Short mmCIF file of C-alpha atoms and ligand atoms in Angstrom, two decimals:
data_model
loop_
_atom_site.label_atom_id
_atom_site.label_comp_id
_atom_site.label_asym_id
_atom_site.label_seq_id
_atom_site.Cartn_x
_atom_site.Cartn_y
_atom_site.Cartn_z
CA MET F 1439 19.49 -93.11 -24.74
CA THR F 1440 19.31 -95.92 -27.66
CA ALA F 1441 19.67 -94.88 -30.96
CA SER F 1442 17.11 -93.05 -32.44
CA GLU F 1443 16.92 -90.50 -35.19
CA PHE F 1444 17.70 -86.96 -34.76
CA LEU F 1445 16.35 -84.38 -37.55
CA ILE F 1446 17.85 -80.95 -37.68
CA VAL F 1447 16.04 -78.55 -40.17
CA GLY F 1448 18.04 -75.45 -41.46
CA GLY F 1449 21.61 -75.28 -42.76
CA GLY F 1450 22.95 -72.37 -40.71
CA LEU F 1451 25.42 -72.18 -37.58
CA ALA F 1452 22.66 -73.34 -34.83
CA ALA F 1453 22.04 -76.51 -37.11
CA ALA F 1454 25.90 -77.33 -37.59
CA THR F 1455 26.77 -76.54 -33.82
CA ALA F 1456 23.83 -78.93 -32.52
CA ALA F 1457 25.04 -81.75 -34.86
CA GLU F 1458 28.68 -81.22 -33.65
CA THR F 1459 27.68 -81.19 -30.12
CA LEU F 1460 25.32 -84.38 -30.42
CA ARG F 1461 28.53 -86.29 -31.70
CA GLU F 1462 30.71 -84.61 -29.11
CA GLN F 1463 28.22 -85.70 -26.31
CA GLY F 1464 28.76 -89.24 -27.53
CA TYR F 1465 25.30 -89.76 -29.30
CA ASP F 1466 25.73 -92.65 -32.16
CA GLY F 1467 22.45 -92.67 -33.71
CA ALA F 1468 21.11 -91.17 -36.87
CA VAL F 1469 21.79 -87.36 -37.21
CA ARG F 1470 20.60 -85.73 -40.41
CA ILE F 1471 20.71 -81.93 -41.33
CA VAL F 1472 18.18 -80.82 -44.02
CA ALA F 1473 19.32 -77.57 -45.46
CA ALA F 1474 17.55 -75.28 -48.14
CA GLU F 1475 20.53 -73.60 -49.11
CA ALA F 1476 23.04 -75.28 -51.86
CA ASP F 1477 26.03 -74.52 -49.63
CA ARG F 1478 27.14 -76.45 -46.27
CA PRO F 1479 26.53 -74.67 -43.52
CA TYR F 1480 28.62 -71.47 -43.21
CA ILE F 1481 28.71 -68.15 -40.76
CA ARG F 1482 27.04 -65.04 -41.92
CA PRO F 1483 29.15 -62.29 -39.97
CA PRO F 1484 31.74 -62.09 -42.58
CA LEU F 1485 29.31 -62.01 -45.44
CA SER F 1486 28.63 -57.92 -44.32
CA LYS F 1487 32.42 -57.73 -43.33
CA GLU F 1488 35.78 -59.49 -44.63
CA TYR F 1489 33.98 -61.21 -47.19
CA LEU F 1490 32.09 -58.44 -48.53
CA ASN F 1491 35.13 -56.08 -48.54
CA GLY F 1492 37.38 -58.98 -50.11
CA SER F 1493 39.59 -59.84 -47.51
CA ALA F 1494 38.51 -63.29 -46.76
CA GLU F 1495 38.48 -66.21 -48.70
CA ARG F 1496 35.09 -68.20 -49.41
CA ASP F 1497 36.68 -71.39 -47.55
CA SER F 1498 37.04 -69.30 -44.38
CA ILE F 1499 33.06 -68.93 -43.97
CA PHE F 1500 32.34 -72.58 -43.43
CA VAL F 1501 31.48 -74.00 -39.85
CA HIS F 1502 33.14 -77.31 -40.66
CA PRO F 1503 35.26 -78.58 -43.67
CA ALA F 1504 33.30 -80.72 -46.21
CA ASP F 1505 34.38 -83.82 -45.01
CA TRP F 1506 33.36 -83.44 -41.59
CA TYR F 1507 29.92 -84.53 -42.09
CA ALA F 1508 30.94 -87.96 -43.54
CA GLU F 1509 33.83 -88.09 -40.78
CA HIS F 1510 31.08 -87.52 -38.12
CA ASP F 1511 28.34 -89.56 -39.79
CA VAL F 1512 26.09 -86.77 -40.29
CA GLU F 1513 23.95 -86.80 -43.03
CA LEU F 1514 23.93 -83.45 -44.65
CA THR F 1515 21.10 -83.39 -47.34
CA ILE F 1516 21.32 -79.85 -48.99
CA SER F 1517 19.24 -77.72 -51.37
CA THR F 1518 16.16 -79.31 -49.78
CA THR F 1519 13.58 -77.62 -48.04
CA ALA F 1520 11.25 -79.06 -45.36
CA THR F 1521 7.78 -78.21 -46.39
CA ALA F 1522 5.65 -79.56 -43.88
CA LEU F 1523 5.77 -81.02 -40.19
CA ASP F 1524 3.51 -83.60 -38.71
CA THR F 1525 4.09 -83.56 -34.84
CA GLY F 1526 1.63 -86.46 -34.36
CA ALA F 1527 3.40 -88.81 -36.81
CA GLN F 1528 7.01 -87.42 -36.09
CA THR F 1529 7.49 -86.77 -39.81
CA VAL F 1530 8.97 -83.89 -42.03
CA THR F 1531 7.83 -83.74 -45.49
CA LEU F 1532 10.91 -82.72 -47.76
CA SER F 1533 10.69 -80.68 -51.27
CA ASP F 1534 12.29 -84.01 -52.88
CA GLY F 1535 9.12 -85.61 -52.11
CA THR F 1536 10.17 -87.94 -49.12
CA ALA F 1537 9.32 -87.95 -45.59
CA ALA F 1538 11.75 -88.15 -43.03
CA HIS F 1539 10.80 -89.80 -39.36
CA TYR F 1540 12.35 -88.24 -36.33
CA ASP F 1541 12.33 -89.10 -32.66
CA ARG F 1542 13.96 -85.72 -31.67
CA LEU F 1543 13.46 -82.63 -34.37
CA LEU F 1544 15.51 -79.25 -34.02
CA LEU F 1545 14.09 -76.31 -35.93
CA ALA F 1546 17.03 -74.16 -36.67
CA THR F 1547 15.48 -72.41 -39.84
CA GLY F 1548 16.94 -68.85 -38.98
CA ALA F 1549 15.30 -65.50 -40.33
CA SER F 1550 15.26 -64.08 -43.58
CA PRO F 1551 15.42 -60.39 -44.46
CA ARG F 1552 12.32 -58.16 -43.92
CA ARG F 1553 11.05 -57.16 -47.41
CA ILE F 1554 10.11 -53.27 -48.27
CA ALA F 1555 6.88 -53.13 -49.89
CA VAL F 1556 6.81 -49.94 -51.66
CA ASP F 1557 6.19 -48.89 -55.14
CA GLY F 1558 9.43 -49.87 -57.51
CA HIS F 1559 10.62 -52.45 -54.81
CA ASP F 1560 11.21 -54.95 -57.13
CA ALA F 1561 13.48 -53.15 -59.58
CA ALA F 1562 16.85 -54.38 -60.38
CA GLY F 1563 19.72 -52.80 -58.14
CA ILE F 1564 17.61 -53.23 -55.14
CA LEU F 1565 19.46 -55.81 -53.23
CA TYR F 1566 19.28 -57.84 -49.75
CA LEU F 1567 21.95 -59.50 -47.79
CA ARG F 1568 21.48 -62.71 -46.14
CA SER F 1569 23.10 -65.71 -48.17
CA VAL F 1570 26.84 -65.90 -49.12
CA GLY F 1571 25.19 -65.53 -52.76
CA ASP F 1572 23.59 -62.29 -51.93
CA SER F 1573 27.21 -61.29 -50.38
CA GLU F 1574 28.87 -62.24 -53.80
CA THR F 1575 26.20 -60.35 -55.96
CA LEU F 1576 26.59 -57.40 -53.60
CA ARG F 1577 30.58 -57.64 -53.87
CA SER F 1578 30.76 -57.45 -57.59
CA ALA F 1579 28.10 -54.39 -57.81
CA LEU F 1580 29.94 -52.57 -55.18
CA ALA F 1581 33.65 -53.55 -56.15
CA GLU F 1582 33.71 -51.22 -59.44
CA GLY F 1583 33.17 -48.21 -57.07
CA GLY F 1584 32.41 -44.88 -58.15
CA LYS F 1585 28.48 -45.54 -57.83
CA ARG F 1586 25.90 -43.80 -55.94
CA VAL F 1587 24.92 -46.25 -53.08
CA VAL F 1588 22.00 -45.79 -51.07
CA ILE F 1589 21.45 -48.02 -47.91
CA VAL F 1590 17.73 -48.33 -46.34
CA GLY F 1591 17.85 -49.12 -42.80
CA SER F 1592 20.77 -47.71 -40.45
CA GLY F 1593 21.07 -51.01 -38.29
CA TRP F 1594 24.19 -53.46 -37.86
CA ILE F 1595 23.93 -54.51 -41.67
CA GLY F 1596 23.12 -51.25 -42.96
CA LEU F 1597 26.23 -49.63 -41.35
CA GLU F 1598 28.32 -52.62 -41.96
CA VAL F 1599 27.34 -52.62 -45.91
CA ALA F 1600 28.01 -48.92 -45.48
CA ALA F 1601 31.75 -49.21 -44.62
CA ALA F 1602 32.44 -52.00 -47.18
CA ALA F 1603 30.62 -49.70 -49.88
CA CYS F 1604 32.80 -46.94 -48.97
CA GLY F 1605 35.97 -49.09 -48.87
CA TYR F 1606 35.21 -49.80 -52.37
CA GLY F 1607 35.30 -45.97 -53.25
CA ASN F 1608 31.66 -45.69 -53.94
CA ASP F 1609 29.29 -42.59 -52.75
CA VAL F 1610 27.22 -43.73 -49.77
CA THR F 1611 24.03 -42.58 -48.32
CA VAL F 1612 22.35 -44.38 -45.39
CA ILE F 1613 18.64 -43.75 -44.84
CA GLY F 1614 16.97 -44.74 -41.62
CA ARG F 1615 13.77 -44.14 -39.48
CA GLU F 1616 15.38 -43.33 -36.55
CA ASP F 1617 17.25 -40.03 -35.27
CA GLU F 1618 20.42 -41.91 -35.11
CA PRO F 1619 21.79 -44.80 -36.35
CA LEU F 1620 21.70 -48.24 -34.22
CA SER F 1621 19.69 -46.10 -31.63
CA ALA F 1622 17.34 -49.00 -31.17
CA ALA F 1623 20.20 -51.28 -30.12
CA LEU F 1624 22.16 -48.63 -28.42
CA GLY F 1625 20.79 -45.32 -27.84
CA ASP F 1626 20.92 -42.02 -29.37
CA GLU F 1627 24.26 -41.09 -27.55
CA LEU F 1628 26.10 -44.15 -28.65
CA GLY F 1629 24.31 -44.04 -32.00
CA ARG F 1630 26.02 -40.90 -32.60
CA VAL F 1631 29.35 -42.66 -31.95
CA PHE F 1632 28.82 -44.62 -34.90
CA ARG F 1633 27.57 -41.63 -36.82
CA ARG F 1634 30.73 -39.83 -36.50
CA LEU F 1635 32.85 -42.72 -37.56
CA HIS F 1636 30.75 -43.13 -40.63
CA GLU F 1637 30.59 -39.54 -41.49
CA SER F 1638 34.50 -39.10 -41.01
CA ASN F 1639 34.68 -41.77 -43.72
CA GLY F 1640 32.42 -39.97 -45.98
CA VAL F 1641 29.09 -41.61 -45.45
CA ARG F 1642 25.87 -39.43 -45.37
CA PHE F 1643 23.03 -39.89 -43.49
CA LEU F 1644 19.33 -38.86 -44.08
CA LEU F 1645 17.70 -39.35 -40.71
CA PRO F 1646 14.78 -39.66 -39.66
CA ALA F 1647 13.37 -40.52 -43.05
CA ALA F 1648 10.84 -42.96 -44.25
CA ILE F 1649 10.90 -44.30 -47.83
CA ARG F 1650 7.97 -43.66 -49.94
CA SER F 1651 9.05 -45.35 -53.10
CA PHE F 1652 11.82 -46.31 -55.39
CA THR F 1653 12.25 -44.39 -59.02
CA THR F 1654 13.05 -46.77 -61.67
CA SER F 1655 14.27 -46.48 -65.30
CA ASP F 1656 14.26 -49.58 -67.98
CA GLY F 1657 13.20 -51.92 -64.91
CA ALA F 1658 16.53 -50.35 -62.67
CA VAL F 1659 16.44 -48.51 -59.71
CA THR F 1660 17.34 -44.72 -60.42
CA GLY F 1661 16.36 -43.33 -56.83
CA VAL F 1662 14.72 -43.55 -53.36
CA VAL F 1663 11.88 -41.02 -52.61
CA THR F 1664 11.44 -39.94 -48.94
CA GLU F 1665 9.03 -37.74 -47.69
CA SER F 1666 11.24 -34.66 -48.43
CA GLN F 1667 13.58 -35.66 -51.38
CA THR F 1668 14.73 -38.05 -53.90
CA VAL F 1669 18.06 -39.45 -53.31
CA PRO F 1670 19.42 -40.70 -56.88
CA ALA F 1671 20.67 -44.10 -56.71
CA ASP F 1672 22.72 -46.81 -58.98
CA LEU F 1673 22.72 -49.50 -56.09
CA VAL F 1674 20.24 -49.71 -53.08
CA ILE F 1675 20.92 -52.28 -50.11
CA VAL F 1676 17.94 -52.91 -47.83
CA GLY F 1677 18.71 -53.72 -44.39
CA ILE F 1678 15.64 -53.24 -42.28
CA GLY F 1679 15.66 -56.44 -39.92
CA ALA F 1680 14.86 -59.83 -40.18
CA VAL F 1681 12.09 -62.28 -40.07
CA PRO F 1682 12.05 -65.56 -37.95
CA ALA F 1683 11.48 -68.38 -40.14
CA THR F 1684 8.57 -69.82 -38.55
CA GLU F 1685 6.25 -71.20 -41.36
CA LEU F 1686 6.94 -74.80 -40.74
CA ALA F 1687 6.42 -74.51 -36.87
CA ASP F 1688 3.23 -72.36 -37.49
CA ALA F 1689 1.64 -74.46 -39.77
CA ALA F 1690 1.89 -77.49 -37.80
CA GLY F 1691 0.42 -75.78 -34.65
CA ILE F 1692 3.35 -75.14 -32.80
CA ALA F 1693 3.20 -71.88 -30.78
CA VAL F 1694 4.87 -69.12 -32.54
CA ARG F 1695 5.08 -65.48 -31.37
CA ASN F 1696 7.98 -63.64 -32.73
CA GLY F 1697 9.70 -66.71 -33.31
CA VAL F 1698 9.16 -70.28 -32.20
CA LEU F 1699 8.20 -70.08 -28.65
CA THR F 1700 10.64 -72.33 -26.18
CA ASP F 1701 11.14 -73.05 -22.56
CA GLU F 1702 14.64 -72.43 -21.12
CA HIS F 1703 15.67 -75.82 -22.59
CA LEU F 1704 14.88 -74.67 -25.93
CA ARG F 1705 11.74 -77.15 -25.89
CA THR F 1706 8.90 -76.07 -28.17
CA ASP F 1707 5.34 -77.02 -27.13
CA ALA F 1708 5.18 -79.99 -29.38
CA SER F 1709 6.79 -83.30 -27.71
CA GLY F 1710 10.22 -84.15 -29.00
CA VAL F 1711 10.82 -80.79 -31.19
CA PHE F 1712 13.03 -78.06 -30.09
CA ALA F 1713 14.36 -74.77 -31.67
CA ALA F 1714 17.58 -72.83 -31.54
CA GLY F 1715 19.07 -69.71 -33.14
CA ASP F 1716 17.71 -66.84 -34.90
CA VAL F 1717 14.29 -68.54 -35.30
CA ALA F 1718 13.95 -69.40 -31.33
CA ASN F 1719 11.90 -66.77 -29.12
CA ALA F 1720 13.38 -68.50 -25.88
CA PHE F 1721 12.60 -68.31 -22.23
CA HIS F 1722 15.38 -66.71 -20.31
CA PRO F 1723 15.98 -67.73 -16.91
CA VAL F 1724 17.84 -64.64 -15.56
CA VAL F 1725 15.33 -61.85 -17.07
CA GLN F 1726 12.33 -64.21 -16.75
CA GLN F 1727 10.97 -63.51 -19.99
CA ARG F 1728 11.25 -64.75 -23.68
CA MET F 1729 14.05 -63.11 -25.67
CA ARG F 1730 14.62 -63.63 -29.49
CA ASN F 1731 18.48 -62.84 -30.57
CA GLU F 1732 19.62 -62.71 -33.99
CA HIS F 1733 23.44 -63.33 -33.02
CA TRP F 1734 26.26 -65.33 -34.22
CA ALA F 1735 26.96 -66.38 -30.29
CA ASN F 1736 23.07 -67.23 -29.89
CA ALA F 1737 23.23 -69.58 -32.74
CA ILE F 1738 26.19 -71.55 -31.37
CA ASN F 1739 25.28 -71.33 -27.60
CA GLY F 1740 21.76 -72.36 -28.44
CA GLY F 1741 22.69 -75.20 -30.99
CA LYS F 1742 24.75 -76.70 -27.99
CA VAL F 1743 21.96 -76.30 -25.29
CA ALA F 1744 19.22 -77.89 -27.78
CA ALA F 1745 21.52 -80.90 -28.51
CA ARG F 1746 21.99 -81.71 -25.12
CA ALA F 1747 18.25 -81.03 -24.44
CA MET F 1748 17.39 -83.43 -27.22
CA LEU F 1749 19.57 -85.79 -25.40
CA GLY F 1750 17.54 -85.68 -22.24
CA GLN F 1751 20.18 -83.75 -20.23
CA ASP F 1752 19.17 -80.66 -18.01
CA ALA F 1753 20.77 -78.23 -20.26
CA VAL F 1754 19.74 -74.42 -19.65
CA PHE F 1755 19.92 -71.78 -22.25
CA ASP F 1756 20.76 -68.82 -19.74
CA ASP F 1757 23.90 -67.32 -21.91
CA ILE F 1758 24.07 -63.57 -21.72
CA PRO F 1759 23.49 -62.25 -25.44
CA TYR F 1760 26.41 -61.44 -27.09
CA PHE F 1761 27.23 -59.58 -30.38
CA TYR F 1762 30.19 -58.01 -32.20
CA THR F 1763 30.63 -55.77 -34.97
CA ASP F 1764 33.73 -54.34 -37.21
CA GLN F 1765 33.10 -51.14 -38.94
CA PHE F 1766 36.15 -49.14 -40.66
CA ASP F 1767 38.82 -49.04 -37.89
CA LEU F 1768 36.17 -49.75 -35.15
CA GLY F 1769 35.78 -53.16 -33.52
CA MET F 1770 33.34 -53.63 -30.63
CA GLU F 1771 31.82 -56.31 -28.59
CA TRP F 1772 28.45 -56.10 -26.66
CA ALA F 1773 27.04 -58.34 -24.01
CA GLY F 1774 23.84 -58.06 -21.99
CA TYR F 1775 20.22 -58.43 -21.30
CA PRO F 1776 18.53 -56.03 -24.07
CA PRO F 1777 15.05 -55.79 -22.32
CA LEU F 1778 16.95 -54.63 -18.98
CA ALA F 1779 19.37 -52.10 -20.91
CA LYS F 1780 16.56 -50.49 -22.52
CA ASP F 1781 15.90 -47.74 -19.84
CA ALA F 1782 19.21 -48.19 -18.04
CA ASP F 1783 21.73 -45.06 -17.42
CA VAL F 1784 25.07 -45.55 -19.37
CA VAL F 1785 28.48 -45.10 -17.62
CA TYR F 1786 31.51 -44.57 -19.59
CA ARG F 1787 35.12 -45.38 -18.98
CA GLY F 1788 37.75 -44.28 -21.39
CA ASP F 1789 37.90 -41.97 -24.30
CA VAL F 1790 34.43 -41.70 -26.22
CA ASP F 1791 35.68 -39.51 -28.65
CA ALA F 1792 38.71 -41.40 -29.53
CA ARG F 1793 36.40 -44.37 -29.84
CA GLU F 1794 38.27 -46.43 -27.38
CA PHE F 1795 36.01 -46.92 -24.26
CA VAL F 1796 33.76 -49.40 -22.68
CA ALA F 1797 30.02 -48.40 -22.06
CA PHE F 1798 28.21 -49.83 -19.11
CA TRP F 1799 24.24 -49.85 -18.82
CA VAL F 1800 23.27 -49.73 -15.19
CA ALA F 1801 20.01 -50.33 -13.81
CA ALA F 1802 19.19 -50.25 -9.91
CA GLY F 1803 22.88 -49.87 -9.37
CA ARG F 1804 23.76 -53.37 -11.31
CA VAL F 1805 25.50 -53.57 -14.59
CA VAL F 1806 22.99 -55.35 -17.11
CA ALA F 1807 24.99 -54.90 -20.21
CA GLY F 1808 28.31 -53.71 -21.37
CA MET F 1809 30.08 -52.83 -24.76
CA ASN F 1810 33.73 -52.42 -25.44
CA VAL F 1811 34.80 -50.27 -28.20
CA ASN F 1812 38.48 -50.66 -29.46
CA VAL F 1813 39.44 -52.02 -26.03
CA TRP F 1814 40.24 -55.90 -26.04
CA ASP F 1815 40.15 -58.73 -23.50
CA VAL F 1816 37.67 -57.25 -21.13
CA ASN F 1817 34.38 -58.81 -22.49
CA ASP F 1818 34.43 -62.02 -20.53
CA ASP F 1819 35.35 -59.80 -17.28
CA ILE F 1820 32.09 -57.64 -18.37
CA GLN F 1821 29.84 -60.66 -18.48
CA ALA F 1822 31.07 -62.06 -15.40
CA LEU F 1823 30.17 -58.56 -13.98
CA ILE F 1824 26.82 -58.48 -15.31
CA ARG F 1825 26.42 -62.45 -14.10
CA SER F 1826 27.31 -61.51 -10.68
CA GLY F 1827 24.60 -58.90 -10.18
CA LYS F 1828 26.42 -57.12 -7.86
CA ARG F 1829 26.10 -53.44 -7.07
CA VAL F 1830 28.73 -51.11 -8.50
CA GLU F 1831 29.15 -47.33 -7.93
CA ALA F 1832 28.91 -45.60 -10.99
CA ASN F 1833 32.54 -43.71 -10.26
CA ARG F 1834 34.28 -46.98 -9.81
CA LEU F 1835 32.77 -48.31 -13.22
CA ALA F 1836 34.29 -44.82 -15.01
CA ASP F 1837 37.72 -45.36 -13.29
CA PRO F 1838 40.11 -47.03 -15.94
CA GLY F 1839 42.48 -47.38 -12.88
CA ILE F 1840 40.28 -50.24 -11.58
CA PRO F 1841 40.27 -53.27 -13.61
CA ILE F 1842 36.82 -54.37 -14.47
CA ALA F 1843 37.49 -57.92 -12.90
CA ASP F 1844 38.24 -56.34 -9.92
CA LEU F 1845 34.76 -54.41 -9.80
C1 FAD T 24 24.98 -60.26 -43.27
C2 FAD T 24 25.18 -60.95 -41.93
C3 FAD T 24 26.03 -60.30 -41.12
C4 FAD T 24 25.96 -60.66 -39.73
N1 FAD T 24 26.90 -60.29 -38.68
C5 FAD T 24 26.80 -60.62 -37.46
C6 FAD T 24 27.82 -59.89 -36.48
O1 FAD T 24 28.62 -59.72 -36.94
N2 FAD T 24 27.58 -60.45 -35.21
C7 FAD T 24 26.76 -61.32 -34.80
O2 FAD T 24 26.47 -61.77 -33.64
N3 FAD T 24 25.65 -61.97 -35.68
C8 FAD T 24 25.74 -61.50 -36.94
N4 FAD T 24 24.73 -61.91 -37.75
C9 FAD T 24 23.61 -62.76 -37.32
C10 FAD T 24 23.93 -64.11 -37.43
O3 FAD T 24 24.65 -64.44 -38.59
C11 FAD T 24 22.84 -64.96 -37.16
O4 FAD T 24 22.46 -64.94 -35.74
C12 FAD T 24 22.97 -66.30 -37.49
O5 FAD T 24 23.30 -66.85 -38.68
C13 FAD T 24 21.84 -67.48 -36.87
O6 FAD T 24 22.02 -68.69 -37.32
P1 FAD T 24 20.79 -69.61 -37.50
O7 FAD T 24 21.32 -71.20 -37.63
O8 FAD T 24 19.91 -69.47 -36.46
O9 FAD T 24 20.26 -69.33 -38.80
P2 FAD T 24 20.52 -69.06 -40.26
O10 FAD T 24 21.88 -68.73 -40.19
O11 FAD T 24 19.61 -68.01 -41.08
O12 FAD T 24 20.38 -70.47 -41.15
C14 FAD T 24 19.13 -71.17 -41.17
C15 FAD T 24 19.16 -71.84 -42.23
O13 FAD T 24 17.89 -72.74 -42.52
C16 FAD T 24 17.59 -72.89 -43.71
N5 FAD T 24 16.08 -73.12 -43.92
C17 FAD T 24 15.23 -72.18 -43.44
N6 FAD T 24 13.77 -72.89 -43.61
C18 FAD T 24 14.17 -74.12 -44.18
C19 FAD T 24 13.35 -75.30 -44.35
N7 FAD T 24 12.06 -75.04 -44.25
N8 FAD T 24 13.84 -76.50 -44.87
C20 FAD T 24 15.32 -76.30 -44.61
N9 FAD T 24 16.01 -75.18 -44.68
C21 FAD T 24 15.62 -74.35 -44.34
C22 FAD T 24 17.88 -71.31 -44.21
O14 FAD T 24 17.94 -71.33 -45.75
C23 FAD T 24 19.04 -71.12 -43.74
O15 FAD T 24 20.07 -71.51 -44.57
C24 FAD T 24 24.82 -61.61 -39.33
C25 FAD T 24 23.77 -61.84 -40.11
C26 FAD T 24 23.93 -61.49 -41.38
C27 FAD T 24 22.66 -62.07 -42.47
#
């Protein structure tokens, strides 16, 4: 391909990985990243874990060292938002009043926290967590300890923040809509494993419950009102999911439905425009349907595939979705196809009560997802098993004497 202008909108992990891949693939034309945030691209998982609990330094969260961009001739324009996209003229209007032309455009605009819209929602002391600034605000609020912290939402962010808040010596209550935490992702039975972990560390759960309003005094939150009670609160963290940042694509007439729609090459329906990361709802050739995954690995792998597809290579985004979490002394990795795992049977290997086990989701005799909890160096084998599509007897899956690689 002759040198042309490659523009990447969004300054997160997918954007940075795409820029890196373009250079690795030998592309020597113009690469520019336009990023709304004031920081260069960084990774978000530590924001609810080691950076929030104070065990990681700020420097450790960045995707690349500060001088990487200049060294690789990647123009990084921070604190600047792309405000309009004209797919006919192939231009993007920026918040600094300029316009940028592109030959290829990658939309890597990520997602933003879903807001809660009940009475009192804008009171001081009600926080969200997405950016490094959010994490720093939250850390200063939690670090004193001794606060009544209420977490609204019993998903990954809610539980990770609960663990960090507990670690600082706060009194923590998690309120969620489901019967068990994480049940949308893992089902009730495995959700209970996480619930027991948190309860044994002093976290209280109020499940299922819906938030009716917040009580406030002098503009600051004082409590969370559910249908059955008011839970006193000095600090509230809302973690009720994220909404893909599709405004730019939507206004440009690009097809959007729960994210920017793409094919398996991460191409949108507009010529020369691609999407990757949290914002992309991408067709997956194995499950034969679109999936939008809000995972770190999805941003990395999607960034790589999008870059190669932008260069005209036959790159296909067919990775198995992968996710990890760390909470208290529990570390886990999950890999699999969420749509196929939804109604699958779960087979366990190891000791669930001791929180040292592997769970396999099995549909029609085949493993469609697997999760290793405090068991390490097996996730690649789990992914190989999923990818193989081979039929495995449940008793063999459950037998820790048979290495997963030999199943
Ligand atoms: C607190 C937290 C903890 C997480 N923990 C885990 C974990 O343990 N494991 C895991 O797998 N995943 C985790 N995730 C999810 C993971 O971080 C995301 O999937 C990943 O950040 C997505 O990367 P992205 O580049 O697609 O989007 P983002 O990281 O959201 O980056 C998009 C960027 O684009 C910018 N932007 C948006 N619109 C515009 C515009 N119009 N113009 C310019 N810039 C724009 C945004 O400001 C943002 O900086 C976590 C997420 C959060 C928030």
